[in-house]
């Protein structure tokens, strides 16, 4: 008679404990549900017993080695007499160990830590924190129960749904707006709380993880982390379909041995880290996005993306989603389980920016803080949540493993201390207003005349910034891609990278009746100054180049045209 909650009542384990004759081994009962339980009890005995596959439910070489060691070191069976299978003494002793572990449940930490998925993967590609997430997603994908327990018909639709059911609870994600970061933060907090409930009750997760689980994050901005974490690329987990796998993703991103690598320009902190303001009136660049009302992108009105929302947020969406993947589409994105780790990272970068002395400053505008968003209540109905409840000084429910400044942030530009007046809007000093057509796979050049740049600079108007604004994207059939913007003036052999134009959201913005909403603004003051310093640039015009970023793996996908309404240079 077994006593631990985990092992007792399992018919196979009870039978073995009673003396058999059946066993568990690499050839007998090797994928019976009892295997995962034995593996968990082995992990209670030695947390490092199964370093590669964890409790994956399959009795393979790693489990056999662990059982062998258990018999030798714990049951003190002489080496020559050990058989690598699970018999009565092994089950009974593991049951005792497990029942002690169950009686010593550690208290829930007040602030669980959101861990780096790649650091976890380096320990064990199927680290218990990751497999616990897989099982929670598996439960949600069953799509049964009250709203917050539904993967497809709740979590995914809250982000985007066409046609909009008009219930005020779906099709809600905020983009190209100062609400981008707080809305996704609330969305993630709620999702994490649901997963925490499932994980806490999950018998197949080690006890310490059940108590302290928080959503991990994917920090793609390092050379050892710029591919999809391996567990997301595995089609099977423990002999069953892996809930974290999604085969519609971009070509090769799921490849186990030779996965697609995200490029440094797609993940860099260079653009967002240097921004001094959380928000600014469109089209000025800012960290978090322009001042707007509710903004899902299918409202009319052109506004620019916040710097963090462009790169790495939008670039990573399209790099992972490609032409056909969920991550490229508002209505599907949250249905790919990597979405939540991507957004946990974006949320982390917000914290990094805030914690960086001299740079980040929380937004204090009352229209921002008092704005409420509706989410389905746990017991039904709607619950309104104000932005002020998820930003400082309101406490956060978790902390992050790493809040250090990303290496790619580079040296701090001289913008530090620059005071930008919200009342002086920068003036257009040059523009190309006939539409520019960008085709995926093809580079496109354009020259913008700016005869008055020198006059403006000398007169010392405004704060002296030079901005490049790329506005009003339209497309019949938007390719899912990112175009890089480069300055091709000057003597450098290489063009100077300015920023990215990720097209995540273009399809949604095309649903607006009025002006099309996708626009990006880049601060090019530093580049212009260094070009002037060379003495070899004629400041009367600026040569620009637009080129697709990353690999186009297959010409049959992702090829399409985008029309850009205007490219302009602003000063002030
Ligand atoms: Cu609302 Cu990354 O998406």
XYZ file of C-alpha atoms and ligand atoms in Angstrom:
575
model
C 0.000 0.000 0.000
C 1.719 3.181 -1.168
C 1.285 6.348 0.869
C 2.496 9.378 -1.109
C -0.140 11.402 -2.972
C 1.787 11.004 -6.190
C 2.368 7.244 -6.282
C -0.520 5.813 -4.263
C -3.489 4.608 -6.238
C -1.513 4.150 -9.452
C -2.509 0.629 -10.519
C 0.852 -0.298 -12.006
C 2.902 1.076 -9.110
C 0.629 -0.526 -6.517
C 0.988 -3.854 -8.334
C 4.778 -3.577 -8.457
C 4.956 -2.570 -4.780
C 2.862 -5.650 -3.930
C 5.544 -7.854 -5.412
C 4.894 -7.831 -9.103
C 5.584 -9.768 -11.137
C 5.344 -6.806 -13.527
C 8.088 -4.171 -13.748
C 8.932 -0.876 -15.458
C 12.000 -0.841 -17.677
C 13.219 0.279 -21.071
C 11.221 -2.592 -22.586
C 8.290 -3.102 -20.201
C 5.655 -0.418 -19.514
C 8.137 2.168 -20.755
C 5.561 4.887 -21.451
C 2.958 3.965 -18.845
C 1.704 7.055 -16.919
C 3.536 5.599 -13.903
C 6.887 6.407 -15.541
C 6.534 10.176 -15.109
C 5.674 9.639 -11.431
C 8.742 7.473 -10.855
C 10.838 10.130 -12.575
C 9.425 12.858 -10.329
C 10.147 10.831 -7.216
C 13.689 10.324 -8.527
C 13.940 14.116 -8.789
C 12.819 14.418 -5.156
C 15.658 12.024 -4.308
C 18.212 13.957 -6.415
C 17.124 17.119 -8.258
C 19.866 16.464 -10.827
C 18.942 12.854 -11.474
C 17.500 13.505 -14.962
C 19.537 16.376 -16.403
C 18.487 16.169 -20.041
C 14.940 14.984 -20.303
C 13.508 15.540 -16.827
C 10.250 13.773 -16.095
C 9.277 13.286 -19.725
C 7.207 10.166 -19.122
C 9.413 7.877 -21.215
C 11.743 5.292 -19.667
C 14.875 5.734 -21.781
C 18.623 5.614 -21.202
C 18.692 8.575 -18.833
C 16.024 7.101 -16.534
C 17.740 3.725 -16.573
C 21.012 5.303 -15.464
C 19.221 7.176 -12.665
C 17.455 4.006 -11.474
C 20.764 2.156 -11.547
C 22.369 4.817 -9.396
C 19.369 4.852 -7.046
C 19.679 1.108 -6.477
C 23.403 1.360 -5.868
C 23.500 4.476 -3.659
C 20.118 4.417 -1.957
C 19.158 0.732 -1.792
C 22.835 -0.317 -1.491
C 22.450 -3.154 -4.015
C 25.925 -4.469 -4.949
C 26.923 -3.236 -8.406
C 27.074 -6.705 -9.995
C 23.474 -7.508 -8.975
C 21.756 -4.371 -10.279
C 19.096 -4.738 -12.972
C 18.024 -1.407 -14.501
C 14.322 -1.785 -13.880
C 11.825 -0.586 -11.313
C 10.815 -3.319 -8.885
C 9.116 -3.446 -5.459
C 11.993 -2.084 -3.341
C 12.573 0.832 -5.689
C 8.884 1.776 -5.717
C 8.520 1.494 -1.953
C 11.614 3.533 -1.170
C 10.727 6.211 -3.744
C 7.253 6.357 -2.191
C 8.786 7.070 1.241
C 11.046 9.783 -0.175
C 8.140 11.329 -2.023
C 5.864 11.358 0.968
C 8.515 13.195 3.013
C 8.861 15.745 0.188
C 5.083 16.203 0.094
C 4.981 16.930 3.816
C 7.611 19.638 3.468
C 5.999 21.875 0.844
C 7.962 25.103 0.864
C 5.929 28.292 1.285
C 5.060 30.191 -1.884
C 7.665 32.922 -2.347
C 6.118 36.411 -2.255
C 7.770 37.359 -5.569
C 8.434 34.412 -7.848
C 11.182 35.010 -10.374
C 10.614 35.121 -14.101
C 13.533 33.056 -15.368
C 15.526 33.249 -18.595
C 14.322 30.325 -20.762
C 17.762 29.927 -22.339
C 19.512 29.764 -18.971
C 17.006 27.086 -17.967
C 17.590 25.252 -21.254
C 21.334 25.270 -20.640
C 20.711 23.299 -17.441
C 18.148 21.005 -19.029
C 16.312 21.557 -22.325
C 13.266 20.106 -20.584
C 13.793 21.991 -17.343
C 10.823 21.453 -14.974
C 9.877 25.157 -15.247
C 9.547 24.723 -19.025
C 7.773 21.357 -18.919
C 5.385 22.783 -16.310
C 4.570 25.541 -18.812
C 4.079 22.909 -21.522
C 1.613 21.024 -19.352
C -0.262 24.204 -18.406
C -0.563 25.125 -22.100
C -1.708 21.550 -22.767
C -4.514 21.993 -20.243
C -5.549 25.360 -21.728
C -5.463 24.005 -25.282
C -8.161 21.510 -24.313
C -10.297 24.668 -24.493
C -12.778 23.607 -21.834
C -14.034 25.305 -18.685
C -14.640 28.950 -17.805
C -13.155 31.708 -20.027
C -9.779 32.084 -18.327
C -9.176 28.367 -18.955
C -9.576 28.582 -22.721
C -6.561 28.898 -24.978
C -8.174 29.443 -28.376
C -11.521 30.923 -27.542
C -10.243 33.170 -24.797
C -6.534 33.996 -24.526
C -5.943 34.130 -28.287
C -9.116 36.093 -29.027
C -8.494 38.638 -26.277
C -5.501 39.720 -28.341
C -7.237 39.743 -31.713
C -10.415 38.460 -33.341
C -11.991 39.112 -36.721
C -14.752 40.079 -36.968
C -14.759 41.881 -33.650
C -17.534 40.289 -31.562
C -17.995 43.684 -29.908
C -18.126 42.262 -26.387
C -15.408 44.649 -25.189
C -13.370 41.656 -24.020
C -11.872 40.387 -27.257
C -9.880 42.107 -29.986
C -8.368 44.345 -27.338
C -4.581 44.437 -27.775
C -3.118 47.921 -27.767
C -0.513 48.767 -30.379
C 1.204 51.901 -31.733
C 0.144 53.523 -28.511
C 1.431 54.416 -25.037
C -0.923 51.673 -23.836
C 1.070 48.989 -25.668
C 3.257 48.136 -22.667
C 0.715 48.387 -19.825
C -2.045 46.550 -21.730
C 0.227 43.619 -22.530
C 1.481 43.657 -18.930
C -2.053 43.225 -17.569
C -2.744 40.546 -20.179
C 0.406 38.644 -19.153
C -0.229 38.988 -15.429
C -3.635 37.414 -15.857
C -2.334 34.633 -18.058
C 0.496 33.922 -15.638
C -1.941 33.703 -12.714
C -4.001 31.081 -14.592
C -0.878 29.074 -15.406
C 0.282 29.341 -11.780
C -3.003 27.815 -10.641
C -2.615 24.914 -13.069
C 1.064 24.365 -12.228
C 0.440 24.508 -8.462
C -2.061 21.674 -8.816
C 0.079 19.645 -11.217
C 1.257 16.449 -9.562
C 3.773 15.912 -12.352
C 5.770 19.028 -11.522
C 8.427 18.958 -8.779
C 7.069 20.427 -5.574
C 9.414 23.433 -5.353
C 8.540 24.433 -8.947
C 4.812 24.082 -8.288
C 5.109 26.680 -5.556
C 7.407 29.178 -7.228
C 6.565 28.978 -10.925
C 6.399 32.190 -12.962
C 6.309 32.690 -16.709
C 9.845 32.425 -18.143
C 11.088 34.928 -20.750
C 12.995 34.600 -24.025
C 15.881 37.066 -24.198
C 16.904 36.682 -27.859
C 19.469 39.482 -27.801
C 22.585 37.365 -27.135
C 24.601 35.097 -29.387
C 23.778 32.125 -27.135
C 20.036 32.789 -27.067
C 19.080 34.101 -30.530
C 17.330 30.907 -31.622
C 14.007 29.588 -30.383
C 14.523 27.804 -27.008
C 14.844 24.097 -27.851
C 11.733 22.846 -26.059
C 9.595 24.994 -28.402
C 11.167 23.226 -31.387
C 10.432 19.670 -30.221
C 7.332 18.226 -31.869
C 7.047 15.538 -29.171
C 7.419 15.707 -25.443
C 7.470 12.477 -23.462
C 6.154 10.549 -26.446
C 3.155 12.847 -26.966
C 2.553 15.955 -29.115
C 4.317 18.876 -27.431
C 1.867 21.699 -26.550
C 4.688 24.241 -27.054
C 5.359 23.227 -30.648
C 3.748 25.034 -33.573
C 4.582 23.833 -37.025
C 3.334 26.929 -38.855
C 6.255 29.067 -37.719
C 8.822 30.591 -40.126
C 11.016 28.209 -42.136
C 13.810 26.619 -40.099
C 12.919 28.384 -36.858
C 11.778 24.991 -35.516
C 14.786 23.130 -36.871
C 16.336 21.123 -34.054
C 19.926 21.038 -35.270
C 20.259 24.094 -37.457
C 17.622 26.597 -36.376
C 17.071 30.035 -37.902
C 19.126 32.626 -36.053
C 17.622 36.023 -35.246
C 19.886 38.803 -36.466
C 21.503 41.333 -34.159
C 19.619 44.158 -35.907
C 16.307 42.374 -35.212
C 16.951 42.084 -31.479
C 19.103 45.112 -30.661
C 18.507 47.476 -27.762
C 20.093 50.370 -29.632
C 16.876 52.099 -30.599
C 14.784 51.784 -27.461
C 17.433 52.050 -24.801
C 18.391 55.588 -25.757
C 14.873 57.024 -25.691
C 14.405 59.556 -22.940
C 10.627 59.848 -22.877
C 8.027 57.191 -22.232
C 5.643 58.795 -24.670
C 5.449 61.787 -26.979
C 2.888 63.147 -29.407
C 2.997 61.344 -32.760
C 5.126 61.405 -34.944
C 7.905 62.019 -32.418
C 9.775 58.899 -31.358
C 9.394 57.677 -27.783
C 10.128 54.591 -25.751
C 6.610 53.338 -25.085
C 4.511 54.857 -27.878
C 2.498 57.955 -28.718
C -0.359 59.405 -26.720
C -3.588 57.806 -27.993
C -6.990 56.629 -26.883
C -7.959 52.957 -27.194
C -5.801 51.828 -30.084
C -6.004 48.326 -31.517
C -4.799 49.549 -34.955
C -8.114 49.125 -36.708
C -9.054 52.654 -35.723
C -8.078 55.299 -38.228
C -5.326 57.811 -37.619
C -1.631 57.489 -38.261
C 0.553 57.080 -35.214
C 4.097 55.857 -34.806
C 5.243 52.756 -32.992
C 7.126 53.180 -29.735
C 10.798 52.267 -30.126
C 10.568 49.095 -28.050
C 7.413 48.078 -29.905
C 9.240 48.282 -33.245
C 12.499 46.513 -32.396
C 12.662 43.916 -30.954
C 8.915 43.480 -30.448
C 7.656 43.658 -34.043
C 10.809 42.259 -35.620
C 10.717 39.142 -33.434
C 7.003 38.626 -34.171
C 7.628 38.452 -37.915
C 10.937 36.596 -37.620
C 9.197 33.812 -35.680
C 5.904 33.907 -37.556
C 7.184 34.246 -41.112
C 4.558 34.270 -43.839
C 2.192 31.717 -42.361
C 2.853 31.541 -38.633
C 0.545 32.703 -35.889
C 3.084 35.169 -34.522
C 2.689 37.347 -37.635
C -1.044 37.871 -37.164
C -2.816 39.806 -34.396
C -5.696 37.311 -34.379
C -3.441 34.296 -33.929
C -0.266 35.541 -32.246
C -1.193 34.652 -28.687
C -2.022 31.122 -29.850
C 1.683 30.386 -30.281
C 3.010 29.565 -26.792
C 6.252 31.474 -27.502
C 4.164 34.681 -27.648
C 3.994 34.793 -23.842
C 7.758 34.385 -23.388
C 8.361 37.060 -26.021
C 6.095 39.478 -24.192
C 7.586 38.572 -20.815
C 10.881 39.717 -22.319
C 9.379 42.951 -23.678
C 7.951 43.608 -20.222
C 11.379 42.900 -18.721
C 13.011 45.406 -21.091
C 10.544 48.031 -19.865
C 11.849 47.359 -16.347
C 15.452 47.513 -17.575
C 14.800 50.900 -19.150
C 13.101 52.211 -16.000
C 15.960 51.010 -13.835
C 18.629 52.682 -15.982
C 19.725 55.816 -14.200
C 19.142 58.955 -16.182
C 17.025 57.347 -18.857
C 13.739 55.773 -18.052
C 11.055 57.756 -16.347
C 7.622 56.415 -15.589
C 4.728 58.086 -17.363
C 2.821 60.256 -14.881
C 0.061 61.611 -17.102
C -3.351 60.967 -15.459
C -4.951 59.981 -18.771
C -2.399 57.204 -18.915
C -2.601 56.048 -15.310
C -6.385 56.227 -15.006
C -7.113 54.400 -18.239
C -8.911 51.120 -17.572
C -9.073 47.998 -19.682
C -11.700 45.279 -19.384
C -10.808 41.614 -18.981
C -13.033 38.614 -18.341
C -13.507 38.187 -14.602
C -12.550 34.903 -13.018
C -16.110 34.270 -11.893
C -17.663 35.580 -15.145
C -18.513 39.119 -16.196
C -15.930 41.796 -16.819
C -13.327 43.281 -14.576
C -11.809 46.699 -15.263
C -8.131 47.104 -14.513
C -6.435 50.492 -14.385
C -2.946 51.077 -15.761
C -1.980 52.607 -12.398
C -2.319 49.187 -10.743
C 0.479 47.663 -12.819
C 3.044 50.473 -12.818
C 5.271 51.870 -10.128
C 4.601 52.466 -7.202
C 2.074 49.595 -7.361
C 3.947 46.400 -6.494
C 4.591 43.768 -9.173
C 3.721 40.107 -8.516
C 7.119 38.813 -9.715
C 10.696 39.887 -10.329
C 13.073 39.136 -13.208
C 16.199 37.001 -13.162
C 18.196 39.640 -15.028
C 17.666 43.398 -15.311
C 21.116 44.344 -16.532
C 21.602 46.662 -19.504
C 21.803 44.639 -22.738
C 25.235 44.686 -24.362
C 23.654 45.809 -27.632
C 22.507 49.094 -26.042
C 25.998 50.359 -26.884
C 27.403 53.636 -25.657
C 24.911 56.133 -24.452
C 24.309 58.759 -27.088
C 24.547 62.367 -26.057
C 20.778 62.621 -25.781
C 21.078 62.285 -22.060
C 19.595 65.319 -20.402
C 18.050 66.543 -23.612
C 14.811 68.258 -22.742
C 12.226 67.761 -25.400
C 9.361 70.167 -25.261
C 6.024 68.630 -25.985
C 4.737 71.969 -27.174
C 7.163 72.461 -30.008
C 6.382 70.012 -32.749
C 9.157 69.245 -35.151
C 8.742 70.769 -38.607
C 8.952 68.951 -41.901
C 12.021 70.143 -43.789
C 11.960 67.642 -46.621
C 9.838 64.799 -47.933
C 9.195 62.360 -50.702
C 5.447 62.264 -51.028
C 4.936 60.044 -54.025
C 4.440 56.497 -52.798
C 7.460 54.317 -52.424
C 6.973 50.627 -53.161
C 8.883 48.134 -51.047
C 9.028 44.565 -52.321
C 10.123 41.746 -50.098
C 13.537 40.498 -51.142
C 14.432 43.716 -52.993
C 16.286 46.822 -51.802
C 14.906 50.251 -52.703
C 16.695 53.590 -52.644
C 15.281 57.086 -52.297
C 16.770 60.547 -52.037
C 15.127 63.187 -49.813
C 15.940 66.835 -50.549
C 16.464 68.854 -47.365
C 17.692 72.228 -48.616
C 16.774 73.964 -45.347
C 18.525 71.691 -42.900
C 21.475 74.024 -42.470
C 19.289 77.108 -42.022
C 17.236 75.300 -39.396
C 20.298 74.091 -37.577
C 21.895 77.504 -37.471
C 18.726 79.209 -36.273
C 18.772 76.807 -33.305
C 15.036 76.178 -33.310
C 13.471 73.588 -31.010
C 15.657 70.946 -29.478
C 17.795 70.457 -32.558
C 16.695 66.920 -33.327
C 16.610 65.510 -36.821
C 13.922 62.866 -37.266
C 13.210 60.483 -40.097
C 9.570 59.553 -40.435
C 8.291 56.726 -42.629
C 4.508 56.826 -42.754
C 1.247 55.348 -44.012
C 1.984 51.800 -45.031
C -0.547 50.037 -47.215
C -0.583 46.601 -48.784
C -3.154 44.385 -50.470
C -1.506 41.253 -49.259
C 1.084 42.286 -46.689
C 4.262 40.240 -46.668
C 5.292 39.287 -43.190
C 8.694 40.815 -42.992
C 10.894 43.584 -41.673
C 12.558 46.238 -43.799
C 15.711 47.855 -42.481
C 16.236 51.592 -43.041
C 19.757 52.744 -43.874
C 21.400 56.072 -44.615
C 23.469 55.756 -47.753
C 24.972 59.268 -47.789
C 28.514 59.778 -46.695
C 31.834 58.128 -47.357
C 31.357 54.887 -45.390
C 31.603 51.765 -47.476
C 28.647 50.373 -45.520
C 25.296 52.092 -45.208
C 24.440 53.290 -41.717
C 21.621 51.331 -40.106
C 18.911 53.598 -38.724
C 16.164 51.249 -37.606
C 13.589 48.670 -38.655
C 10.143 48.689 -40.193
C 8.538 45.452 -38.967
C 5.180 44.886 -40.629
C 3.468 43.238 -37.631
C 0.057 44.926 -37.475
C -0.123 46.018 -41.108
C -3.028 43.718 -41.925
C -4.988 45.106 -38.949
C -4.243 48.700 -39.845
C -5.619 48.016 -43.338
C -9.005 47.351 -41.758
C -9.272 51.017 -40.817
C -11.571 53.075 -42.994
C -9.554 56.244 -42.765
C -5.859 56.889 -42.694
C -3.639 53.860 -42.484
C -1.871 53.603 -39.231
C 1.534 51.993 -39.532
C 4.295 54.580 -39.159
C 7.770 54.700 -37.708
C 9.965 57.628 -36.683
C 13.682 57.434 -35.986
C 15.918 59.986 -34.334
C 18.864 60.431 -36.717
C 20.450 63.443 -35.012
C 23.653 61.583 -34.143
C 24.090 60.149 -37.609
C 23.517 63.515 -39.243
C 26.083 65.087 -36.929
C 28.693 62.493 -37.685
C 28.015 62.822 -41.423
C 28.469 66.602 -41.171
C 31.686 66.067 -39.247
C 33.193 64.110 -42.129
C 32.893 67.197 -44.331
C 32.093 64.940 -47.287
C 28.334 65.090 -47.159
C 26.251 67.704 -48.904
C 23.485 68.328 -46.358
C 21.052 69.430 -49.057
C 19.848 65.868 -49.485
C 19.832 62.550 -47.716
C 20.146 59.216 -49.513
C 18.173 56.396 -47.925
C 17.985 52.703 -48.611
C 15.290 50.244 -47.556
C 16.253 46.590 -47.575
C 14.582 43.455 -46.232
C 16.160 42.165 -43.054
C 16.946 38.491 -42.691
C 16.638 35.539 -44.964
C 13.870 34.975 -47.428
C 13.901 31.231 -47.257
C 11.510 30.366 -49.977
C 10.331 32.729 -52.737
C 6.866 31.297 -52.602
C 6.254 32.766 -49.155
C 6.371 36.266 -47.848
C 6.788 37.987 -51.178
C 4.511 40.945 -51.520
C 4.503 44.673 -51.927
C 4.036 47.443 -49.418
C 3.392 51.016 -50.378
C 4.833 53.686 -48.113
C 2.860 56.933 -48.308
C 5.636 59.319 -47.366
C 9.202 59.541 -46.196
C 10.017 62.787 -44.476
C 12.720 64.529 -42.503
C 11.616 66.608 -39.518
C 13.581 69.119 -37.521
C 12.978 70.602 -34.101
Cu -0.240 42.647 -29.036
Cu 3.343 41.223 -29.478
O 1.461 41.756 -29.491
